[in-house]
Amino acid sequence: MTDLSPAPAFDDEKLETWAALATLLEWLPAALDSQMQRDSDLTHFEYGIMFALSDAADCTLRMSTLATYSNSSLSRLSRAVARLETKNWVCRVPDPSDGRYTLASLTDGGREKVEQATPGHVDLVSRLVFDTLTPTQTRQLHNISLRITSAIRAEGGWQP
């Protein structure tokens, strides 16, 4: 017997909110990628990898930790890091404390690249996000983002 009851639907307010969020989730990454590629010859994902490394002790992280921070599979991360290695911005070495792991490290050239790319990224994020919000809305966005991400996955991503 087929269930002919109507499918659940959002009320108007929830549908409008979801449409706005879904649009943001599509448009913001494309805008970030476009600026980063135009100004720095990096994808936003590659910049995120390099920024996380620049923020780490000795500019070095295990690839598995970096994959967690970037919400990436190890294979996707490995391909991105390989591209960064060809530009001499990142290098990989076995972890001397446990050879089962691989460490990714930012090179001196990689540090320079992050320093060069960061102002444009900060400017774009400021214009698209923070300049459009009041300080109260910025705090609300932070809290809302944390609530949604913790509903998706208990362990957090990268934390500055």
Short mmCIF file of N, CA and C in Angstrom, two decimals:
data_model
loop_
_atom_site.label_atom_id
_atom_site.label_comp_id
_atom_site.label_asym_id
_atom_site.label_seq_id
_atom_site.Cartn_x
_atom_site.Cartn_y
_atom_site.Cartn_z
N MET A 1 0.84 -1.18 0.00
CA MET A 1 0.00 0.00 0.00
C MET A 1 0.89 1.25 0.00
N THR A 2 0.59 2.19 -0.83
CA THR A 2 1.35 3.43 -0.96
C THR A 2 0.81 4.47 -0.01
N ASP A 3 1.73 5.16 0.67
CA ASP A 3 1.35 6.24 1.58
C ASP A 3 1.09 7.49 0.75
N LEU A 4 -0.13 7.98 0.76
CA LEU A 4 -0.51 9.14 -0.04
C LEU A 4 -0.57 10.43 0.78
N SER A 5 -0.06 10.39 2.02
CA SER A 5 -0.08 11.61 2.82
C SER A 5 0.90 12.62 2.24
N PRO A 6 0.57 13.90 2.38
CA PRO A 6 1.45 14.91 1.79
C PRO A 6 2.83 14.90 2.45
N ALA A 7 3.83 15.20 1.63
CA ALA A 7 5.20 15.29 2.14
C ALA A 7 5.29 16.48 3.09
N PRO A 8 6.11 16.37 4.13
CA PRO A 8 6.27 17.52 5.02
C PRO A 8 6.83 18.71 4.25
N ALA A 9 6.40 19.89 4.64
CA ALA A 9 6.85 21.10 3.96
C ALA A 9 7.19 22.17 4.99
N PHE A 10 8.03 23.12 4.59
CA PHE A 10 8.36 24.25 5.44
C PHE A 10 7.22 25.26 5.39
N ASP A 11 7.02 25.96 6.50
CA ASP A 11 6.12 27.11 6.42
C ASP A 11 6.83 28.21 5.65
N ASP A 12 6.12 29.27 5.31
CA ASP A 12 6.68 30.33 4.46
C ASP A 12 7.96 30.93 5.04
N GLU A 13 7.95 31.23 6.34
CA GLU A 13 9.12 31.86 6.96
C GLU A 13 10.33 30.93 6.91
N LYS A 14 10.14 29.65 7.22
CA LYS A 14 11.26 28.71 7.17
C LYS A 14 11.75 28.50 5.75
N LEU A 15 10.83 28.45 4.79
CA LEU A 15 11.24 28.28 3.40
C LEU A 15 12.06 29.48 2.93
N GLU A 16 11.64 30.68 3.28
CA GLU A 16 12.38 31.88 2.90
C GLU A 16 13.76 31.90 3.58
N THR A 17 13.81 31.50 4.84
CA THR A 17 15.08 31.46 5.56
C THR A 17 16.01 30.42 4.94
N TRP A 18 15.48 29.24 4.66
CA TRP A 18 16.29 28.20 4.04
C TRP A 18 16.78 28.64 2.66
N ALA A 19 15.93 29.28 1.88
CA ALA A 19 16.33 29.74 0.55
C ALA A 19 17.47 30.76 0.67
N ALA A 20 17.37 31.65 1.64
CA ALA A 20 18.42 32.65 1.83
C ALA A 20 19.74 31.98 2.24
N LEU A 21 19.66 31.03 3.17
CA LEU A 21 20.87 30.33 3.62
C LEU A 21 21.46 29.48 2.49
N ALA A 22 20.63 28.76 1.76
CA ALA A 22 21.12 27.93 0.66
C ALA A 22 21.80 28.79 -0.40
N THR A 23 21.24 29.96 -0.68
CA THR A 23 21.85 30.87 -1.64
C THR A 23 23.22 31.34 -1.12
N LEU A 24 23.27 31.71 0.15
CA LEU A 24 24.54 32.11 0.76
C LEU A 24 25.58 31.00 0.64
N LEU A 25 25.17 29.77 0.92
CA LEU A 25 26.09 28.63 0.87
C LEU A 25 26.62 28.39 -0.54
N GLU A 26 25.89 28.80 -1.56
CA GLU A 26 26.35 28.67 -2.94
C GLU A 26 27.18 29.87 -3.37
N TRP A 27 26.73 31.06 -3.05
CA TRP A 27 27.37 32.27 -3.57
C TRP A 27 28.65 32.64 -2.85
N LEU A 28 28.71 32.50 -1.53
CA LEU A 28 29.89 32.94 -0.79
C LEU A 28 31.15 32.14 -1.17
N PRO A 29 31.10 30.81 -1.21
CA PRO A 29 32.32 30.09 -1.61
C PRO A 29 32.80 30.48 -3.02
N ALA A 30 31.88 30.69 -3.93
CA ALA A 30 32.27 31.08 -5.29
C ALA A 30 32.95 32.45 -5.29
N ALA A 31 32.43 33.38 -4.50
CA ALA A 31 33.03 34.72 -4.41
C ALA A 31 34.42 34.65 -3.79
N LEU A 32 34.57 33.84 -2.74
CA LEU A 32 35.87 33.69 -2.08
C LEU A 32 36.87 33.05 -3.02
N ASP A 33 36.46 32.01 -3.73
CA ASP A 33 37.35 31.33 -4.68
C ASP A 33 37.78 32.27 -5.80
N SER A 34 36.84 33.01 -6.32
CA SER A 34 37.14 33.92 -7.44
C SER A 34 38.18 34.96 -7.04
N GLN A 35 38.00 35.58 -5.89
CA GLN A 35 38.95 36.59 -5.42
C GLN A 35 40.32 35.97 -5.19
N MET A 36 40.35 34.82 -4.53
CA MET A 36 41.62 34.18 -4.19
C MET A 36 42.37 33.77 -5.45
N GLN A 37 41.67 33.20 -6.41
CA GLN A 37 42.34 32.78 -7.65
C GLN A 37 42.83 33.98 -8.44
N ARG A 38 42.02 35.02 -8.52
CA ARG A 38 42.39 36.21 -9.27
C ARG A 38 43.60 36.91 -8.65
N ASP A 39 43.58 37.05 -7.33
CA ASP A 39 44.62 37.84 -6.66
C ASP A 39 45.85 37.04 -6.24
N SER A 40 45.69 35.73 -6.02
CA SER A 40 46.80 34.99 -5.41
C SER A 40 47.11 33.65 -6.07
N ASP A 41 46.42 33.29 -7.14
CA ASP A 41 46.66 32.02 -7.82
C ASP A 41 46.51 30.83 -6.87
N LEU A 42 45.51 30.94 -5.98
CA LEU A 42 45.17 29.87 -5.04
C LEU A 42 43.67 29.65 -5.07
N THR A 43 43.24 28.44 -4.76
CA THR A 43 41.83 28.27 -4.48
C THR A 43 41.60 28.67 -3.01
N HIS A 44 40.37 28.92 -2.66
CA HIS A 44 40.08 29.24 -1.27
C HIS A 44 40.42 28.05 -0.37
N PHE A 45 40.22 26.84 -0.85
CA PHE A 45 40.57 25.64 -0.10
C PHE A 45 42.08 25.59 0.14
N GLU A 46 42.88 25.87 -0.88
CA GLU A 46 44.34 25.86 -0.72
C GLU A 46 44.78 26.95 0.26
N TYR A 47 44.16 28.12 0.16
CA TYR A 47 44.48 29.19 1.11
C TYR A 47 44.16 28.74 2.53
N GLY A 48 43.03 28.09 2.72
CA GLY A 48 42.66 27.61 4.05
C GLY A 48 43.68 26.64 4.61
N ILE A 49 44.20 25.76 3.77
CA ILE A 49 45.25 24.83 4.18
C ILE A 49 46.49 25.60 4.63
N MET A 50 46.90 26.54 3.81
CA MET A 50 48.11 27.29 4.12
C MET A 50 47.92 28.18 5.34
N PHE A 51 46.73 28.76 5.49
CA PHE A 51 46.47 29.60 6.66
C PHE A 51 46.50 28.76 7.93
N ALA A 52 45.88 27.57 7.90
CA ALA A 52 45.90 26.68 9.07
C ALA A 52 47.33 26.31 9.44
N LEU A 53 48.15 26.02 8.43
CA LEU A 53 49.56 25.71 8.70
C LEU A 53 50.28 26.92 9.27
N SER A 54 50.00 28.10 8.76
CA SER A 54 50.68 29.30 9.25
C SER A 54 50.32 29.59 10.70
N ASP A 55 49.16 29.12 11.13
CA ASP A 55 48.68 29.37 12.49
C ASP A 55 49.14 28.28 13.47
N ALA A 56 49.71 27.19 12.95
CA ALA A 56 50.12 26.06 13.78
C ALA A 56 51.54 26.25 14.32
N ALA A 57 51.83 25.55 15.40
CA ALA A 57 53.19 25.56 15.95
C ALA A 57 54.16 25.07 14.88
N ASP A 58 55.23 25.79 14.69
CA ASP A 58 56.24 25.47 13.68
C ASP A 58 55.67 25.39 12.27
N CYS A 59 54.48 25.97 12.06
CA CYS A 59 53.83 25.95 10.74
C CYS A 59 53.68 24.52 10.21
N THR A 60 53.42 23.57 11.13
CA THR A 60 53.37 22.16 10.76
C THR A 60 52.18 21.49 11.43
N LEU A 61 51.49 20.63 10.67
CA LEU A 61 50.39 19.83 11.19
C LEU A 61 50.43 18.45 10.55
N ARG A 62 49.90 17.47 11.27
CA ARG A 62 49.68 16.16 10.65
C ARG A 62 48.62 16.32 9.57
N MET A 63 48.78 15.58 8.50
CA MET A 63 47.81 15.64 7.41
C MET A 63 46.42 15.26 7.92
N SER A 64 46.32 14.30 8.83
CA SER A 64 45.01 13.91 9.35
C SER A 64 44.35 15.06 10.12
N THR A 65 45.14 15.82 10.87
CA THR A 65 44.60 16.98 11.58
C THR A 65 44.17 18.05 10.59
N LEU A 66 44.98 18.28 9.59
CA LEU A 66 44.67 19.26 8.57
C LEU A 66 43.40 18.88 7.81
N ALA A 67 43.20 17.59 7.57
CA ALA A 67 41.98 17.12 6.89
C ALA A 67 40.75 17.42 7.75
N THR A 68 40.88 17.23 9.06
CA THR A 68 39.77 17.55 9.95
C THR A 68 39.48 19.04 9.93
N TYR A 69 40.50 19.86 10.04
CA TYR A 69 40.32 21.31 10.02
C TYR A 69 39.63 21.77 8.73
N SER A 70 40.01 21.17 7.61
CA SER A 70 39.51 21.61 6.32
C SER A 70 38.25 20.86 5.88
N ASN A 71 37.74 19.99 6.75
CA ASN A 71 36.56 19.18 6.43
C ASN A 71 36.76 18.48 5.09
N SER A 72 37.88 17.81 4.97
CA SER A 72 38.29 17.22 3.71
C SER A 72 38.68 15.77 3.91
N SER A 73 38.52 14.99 2.87
CA SER A 73 39.07 13.65 2.89
C SER A 73 40.58 13.76 2.77
N LEU A 74 41.28 12.74 3.23
CA LEU A 74 42.74 12.74 3.09
C LEU A 74 43.15 12.77 1.62
N SER A 75 42.38 12.12 0.75
CA SER A 75 42.76 12.11 -0.66
C SER A 75 42.59 13.49 -1.30
N ARG A 76 41.51 14.20 -0.99
CA ARG A 76 41.34 15.57 -1.52
C ARG A 76 42.44 16.48 -0.98
N LEU A 77 42.71 16.36 0.32
CA LEU A 77 43.76 17.17 0.93
C LEU A 77 45.11 16.86 0.30
N SER A 78 45.40 15.58 0.09
CA SER A 78 46.67 15.18 -0.48
C SER A 78 46.87 15.77 -1.87
N ARG A 79 45.82 15.78 -2.68
CA ARG A 79 45.91 16.37 -4.02
C ARG A 79 46.18 17.87 -3.94
N ALA A 80 45.50 18.54 -3.02
CA ALA A 80 45.71 20.00 -2.87
C ALA A 80 47.13 20.28 -2.37
N VAL A 81 47.59 19.50 -1.39
CA VAL A 81 48.94 19.72 -0.87
C VAL A 81 49.98 19.41 -1.95
N ALA A 82 49.72 18.42 -2.78
CA ALA A 82 50.64 18.13 -3.88
C ALA A 82 50.75 19.33 -4.82
N ARG A 83 49.63 20.00 -5.10
CA ARG A 83 49.68 21.21 -5.94
C ARG A 83 50.51 22.30 -5.26
N LEU A 84 50.34 22.45 -3.95
CA LEU A 84 51.09 23.46 -3.20
C LEU A 84 52.57 23.11 -3.14
N GLU A 85 52.88 21.82 -3.10
CA GLU A 85 54.29 21.38 -3.11
C GLU A 85 54.96 21.74 -4.43
N THR A 86 54.24 21.64 -5.55
CA THR A 86 54.84 21.96 -6.84
C THR A 86 55.22 23.44 -6.93
N LYS A 87 54.57 24.26 -6.12
CA LYS A 87 54.88 25.70 -6.08
C LYS A 87 55.86 26.03 -4.95
N ASN A 88 56.32 24.98 -4.25
CA ASN A 88 57.25 25.13 -3.12
C ASN A 88 56.68 25.96 -1.98
N TRP A 89 55.37 25.85 -1.74
CA TRP A 89 54.72 26.56 -0.64
C TRP A 89 54.49 25.65 0.56
N VAL A 90 54.46 24.35 0.33
CA VAL A 90 54.25 23.35 1.38
C VAL A 90 55.16 22.18 1.09
N CYS A 91 55.60 21.50 2.15
CA CYS A 91 56.35 20.25 1.97
C CYS A 91 55.77 19.22 2.93
N ARG A 92 55.93 17.95 2.57
CA ARG A 92 55.48 16.84 3.41
C ARG A 92 56.66 15.97 3.79
N VAL A 93 56.64 15.52 5.04
CA VAL A 93 57.66 14.60 5.55
C VAL A 93 57.00 13.62 6.50
N PRO A 94 57.59 12.43 6.66
CA PRO A 94 57.06 11.50 7.67
C PRO A 94 57.19 12.12 9.07
N ASP A 95 56.22 11.85 9.92
CA ASP A 95 56.25 12.33 11.30
C ASP A 95 57.36 11.59 12.03
N PRO A 96 58.40 12.27 12.53
CA PRO A 96 59.50 11.58 13.20
C PRO A 96 59.08 10.88 14.49
N SER A 97 57.98 11.32 15.10
CA SER A 97 57.53 10.68 16.34
C SER A 97 56.66 9.45 16.07
N ASP A 98 56.12 9.34 14.86
CA ASP A 98 55.30 8.20 14.49
C ASP A 98 55.22 8.15 12.97
N GLY A 99 56.02 7.30 12.37
CA GLY A 99 56.14 7.22 10.92
C GLY A 99 54.87 6.85 10.19
N ARG A 100 53.83 6.46 10.91
CA ARG A 100 52.56 6.15 10.24
C ARG A 100 51.87 7.43 9.76
N TYR A 101 52.30 8.57 10.27
CA TYR A 101 51.67 9.84 9.94
C TYR A 101 52.59 10.66 9.04
N THR A 102 51.97 11.57 8.29
CA THR A 102 52.71 12.49 7.45
C THR A 102 52.45 13.90 7.96
N LEU A 103 53.51 14.68 8.02
CA LEU A 103 53.41 16.08 8.42
C LEU A 103 53.42 16.97 7.19
N ALA A 104 52.61 18.01 7.22
CA ALA A 104 52.65 19.05 6.19
C ALA A 104 53.20 20.30 6.86
N SER A 105 54.14 20.95 6.19
CA SER A 105 54.76 22.16 6.73
C SER A 105 54.73 23.26 5.68
N LEU A 106 54.51 24.46 6.15
CA LEU A 106 54.56 25.63 5.29
C LEU A 106 56.02 26.01 5.10
N THR A 107 56.43 26.22 3.86
CA THR A 107 57.80 26.66 3.58
C THR A 107 57.89 28.18 3.78
N ASP A 108 59.10 28.71 3.70
CA ASP A 108 59.26 30.16 3.78
C ASP A 108 58.47 30.84 2.65
N GLY A 109 58.53 30.25 1.47
CA GLY A 109 57.75 30.80 0.35
C GLY A 109 56.26 30.73 0.61
N GLY A 110 55.83 29.67 1.27
CA GLY A 110 54.42 29.53 1.63
C GLY A 110 53.98 30.58 2.63
N ARG A 111 54.86 30.87 3.60
CA ARG A 111 54.54 31.93 4.57
C ARG A 111 54.40 33.27 3.85
N GLU A 112 55.29 33.53 2.93
CA GLU A 112 55.20 34.78 2.15
C GLU A 112 53.91 34.82 1.35
N LYS A 113 53.52 33.68 0.78
CA LYS A 113 52.29 33.63 -0.02
C LYS A 113 51.07 33.90 0.85
N VAL A 114 51.03 33.32 2.04
CA VAL A 114 49.91 33.57 2.95
C VAL A 114 49.86 35.05 3.33
N GLU A 115 51.02 35.61 3.64
CA GLU A 115 51.07 37.05 3.99
C GLU A 115 50.59 37.91 2.82
N GLN A 116 50.93 37.52 1.60
CA GLN A 116 50.50 38.28 0.42
C GLN A 116 49.01 38.13 0.17
N ALA A 117 48.46 36.92 0.38
CA ALA A 117 47.06 36.64 0.06
C ALA A 117 46.08 37.12 1.14
N THR A 118 46.53 37.22 2.37
CA THR A 118 45.61 37.50 3.47
C THR A 118 44.92 38.86 3.38
N PRO A 119 45.60 39.96 3.07
CA PRO A 119 44.88 41.23 3.05
C PRO A 119 43.67 41.26 2.10
N GLY A 120 43.81 40.70 0.91
CA GLY A 120 42.70 40.66 -0.04
C GLY A 120 41.55 39.81 0.47
N HIS A 121 41.90 38.70 1.10
CA HIS A 121 40.87 37.81 1.67
C HIS A 121 40.13 38.52 2.80
N VAL A 122 40.89 39.15 3.69
CA VAL A 122 40.27 39.87 4.82
C VAL A 122 39.37 40.99 4.30
N ASP A 123 39.83 41.69 3.28
CA ASP A 123 39.03 42.78 2.71
C ASP A 123 37.72 42.24 2.14
N LEU A 124 37.78 41.15 1.39
CA LEU A 124 36.56 40.60 0.79
C LEU A 124 35.60 40.10 1.87
N VAL A 125 36.10 39.34 2.83
CA VAL A 125 35.24 38.84 3.90
C VAL A 125 34.64 40.01 4.68
N SER A 126 35.43 41.02 4.92
CA SER A 126 34.91 42.20 5.62
C SER A 126 33.78 42.84 4.82
N ARG A 127 34.00 43.06 3.53
CA ARG A 127 32.97 43.70 2.69
C ARG A 127 31.72 42.86 2.56
N LEU A 128 31.89 41.55 2.36
CA LEU A 128 30.73 40.70 2.11
C LEU A 128 29.98 40.29 3.38
N VAL A 129 30.70 40.19 4.48
CA VAL A 129 30.09 39.67 5.71
C VAL A 129 30.02 40.74 6.79
N PHE A 130 31.13 41.14 7.32
CA PHE A 130 31.13 41.96 8.53
C PHE A 130 30.63 43.38 8.31
N ASP A 131 30.92 43.98 7.15
CA ASP A 131 30.45 45.34 6.90
C ASP A 131 28.94 45.39 6.71
N THR A 132 28.32 44.25 6.42
CA THR A 132 26.87 44.22 6.21
C THR A 132 26.10 43.94 7.49
N LEU A 133 26.81 43.67 8.58
CA LEU A 133 26.18 43.29 9.85
C LEU A 133 26.52 44.29 10.95
N THR A 134 25.63 44.40 11.90
CA THR A 134 25.93 45.17 13.11
C THR A 134 26.78 44.29 14.02
N PRO A 135 27.42 44.87 15.03
CA PRO A 135 28.16 44.03 15.99
C PRO A 135 27.28 42.97 16.64
N THR A 136 26.05 43.29 16.95
CA THR A 136 25.13 42.30 17.53
C THR A 136 24.85 41.19 16.54
N GLN A 137 24.61 41.54 15.28
CA GLN A 137 24.37 40.52 14.26
C GLN A 137 25.60 39.65 14.04
N THR A 138 26.80 40.23 14.14
CA THR A 138 28.03 39.45 14.00
C THR A 138 28.11 38.40 15.11
N ARG A 139 27.81 38.80 16.35
CA ARG A 139 27.80 37.83 17.46
C ARG A 139 26.74 36.77 17.23
N GLN A 140 25.57 37.18 16.74
CA GLN A 140 24.50 36.22 16.46
C GLN A 140 24.92 35.24 15.37
N LEU A 141 25.55 35.75 14.33
CA LEU A 141 26.03 34.88 13.26
C LEU A 141 27.02 33.86 13.80
N HIS A 142 27.92 34.30 14.66
CA HIS A 142 28.88 33.38 15.29
C HIS A 142 28.14 32.29 16.06
N ASN A 143 27.21 32.67 16.90
CA ASN A 143 26.47 31.69 17.70
C ASN A 143 25.63 30.76 16.84
N ILE A 144 24.97 31.30 15.84
CA ILE A 144 24.15 30.48 14.94
C ILE A 144 25.04 29.49 14.19
N SER A 145 26.17 29.96 13.69
CA SER A 145 27.09 29.08 12.95
C SER A 145 27.57 27.94 13.84
N LEU A 146 27.92 28.23 15.09
CA LEU A 146 28.36 27.18 16.01
C LEU A 146 27.25 26.18 16.29
N ARG A 147 26.04 26.65 16.45
CA ARG A 147 24.91 25.74 16.71
C ARG A 147 24.67 24.81 15.53
N ILE A 148 24.70 25.36 14.32
CA ILE A 148 24.45 24.54 13.13
C ILE A 148 25.58 23.54 12.92
N THR A 149 26.84 24.00 13.03
CA THR A 149 27.95 23.06 12.81
C THR A 149 27.98 21.98 13.88
N SER A 150 27.63 22.29 15.13
CA SER A 150 27.62 21.24 16.15
C SER A 150 26.46 20.27 15.95
N ALA A 151 25.38 20.71 15.29
CA ALA A 151 24.29 19.78 14.95
C ALA A 151 24.72 18.82 13.84
N ILE A 152 25.63 19.28 13.00
CA ILE A 152 26.13 18.44 11.90
C ILE A 152 27.15 17.44 12.41
N ARG A 153 28.07 17.92 13.23
CA ARG A 153 29.17 17.07 13.69
C ARG A 153 29.62 17.56 15.06
N ALA A 154 29.75 16.64 15.99
CA ALA A 154 30.09 17.00 17.37
C ALA A 154 31.47 17.62 17.48
N GLU A 155 32.47 17.03 16.82
CA GLU A 155 33.81 17.60 16.92
C GLU A 155 33.90 18.81 16.01
N GLY A 156 34.55 19.83 16.51
CA GLY A 156 34.62 21.08 15.77
C GLY A 156 35.66 21.05 14.69
N GLY A 157 35.61 22.01 13.83
CA GLY A 157 36.61 22.19 12.80
C GLY A 157 37.75 23.05 13.32
N TRP A 158 38.37 23.73 12.43
CA TRP A 158 39.51 24.58 12.78
C TRP A 158 39.04 25.69 13.71
N GLN A 159 39.81 25.92 14.75
CA GLN A 159 39.54 27.00 15.69
C GLN A 159 40.77 27.89 15.74
N PRO A 160 40.60 29.20 15.52
CA PRO A 160 41.78 30.09 15.61
C PRO A 160 42.28 30.20 17.03
#
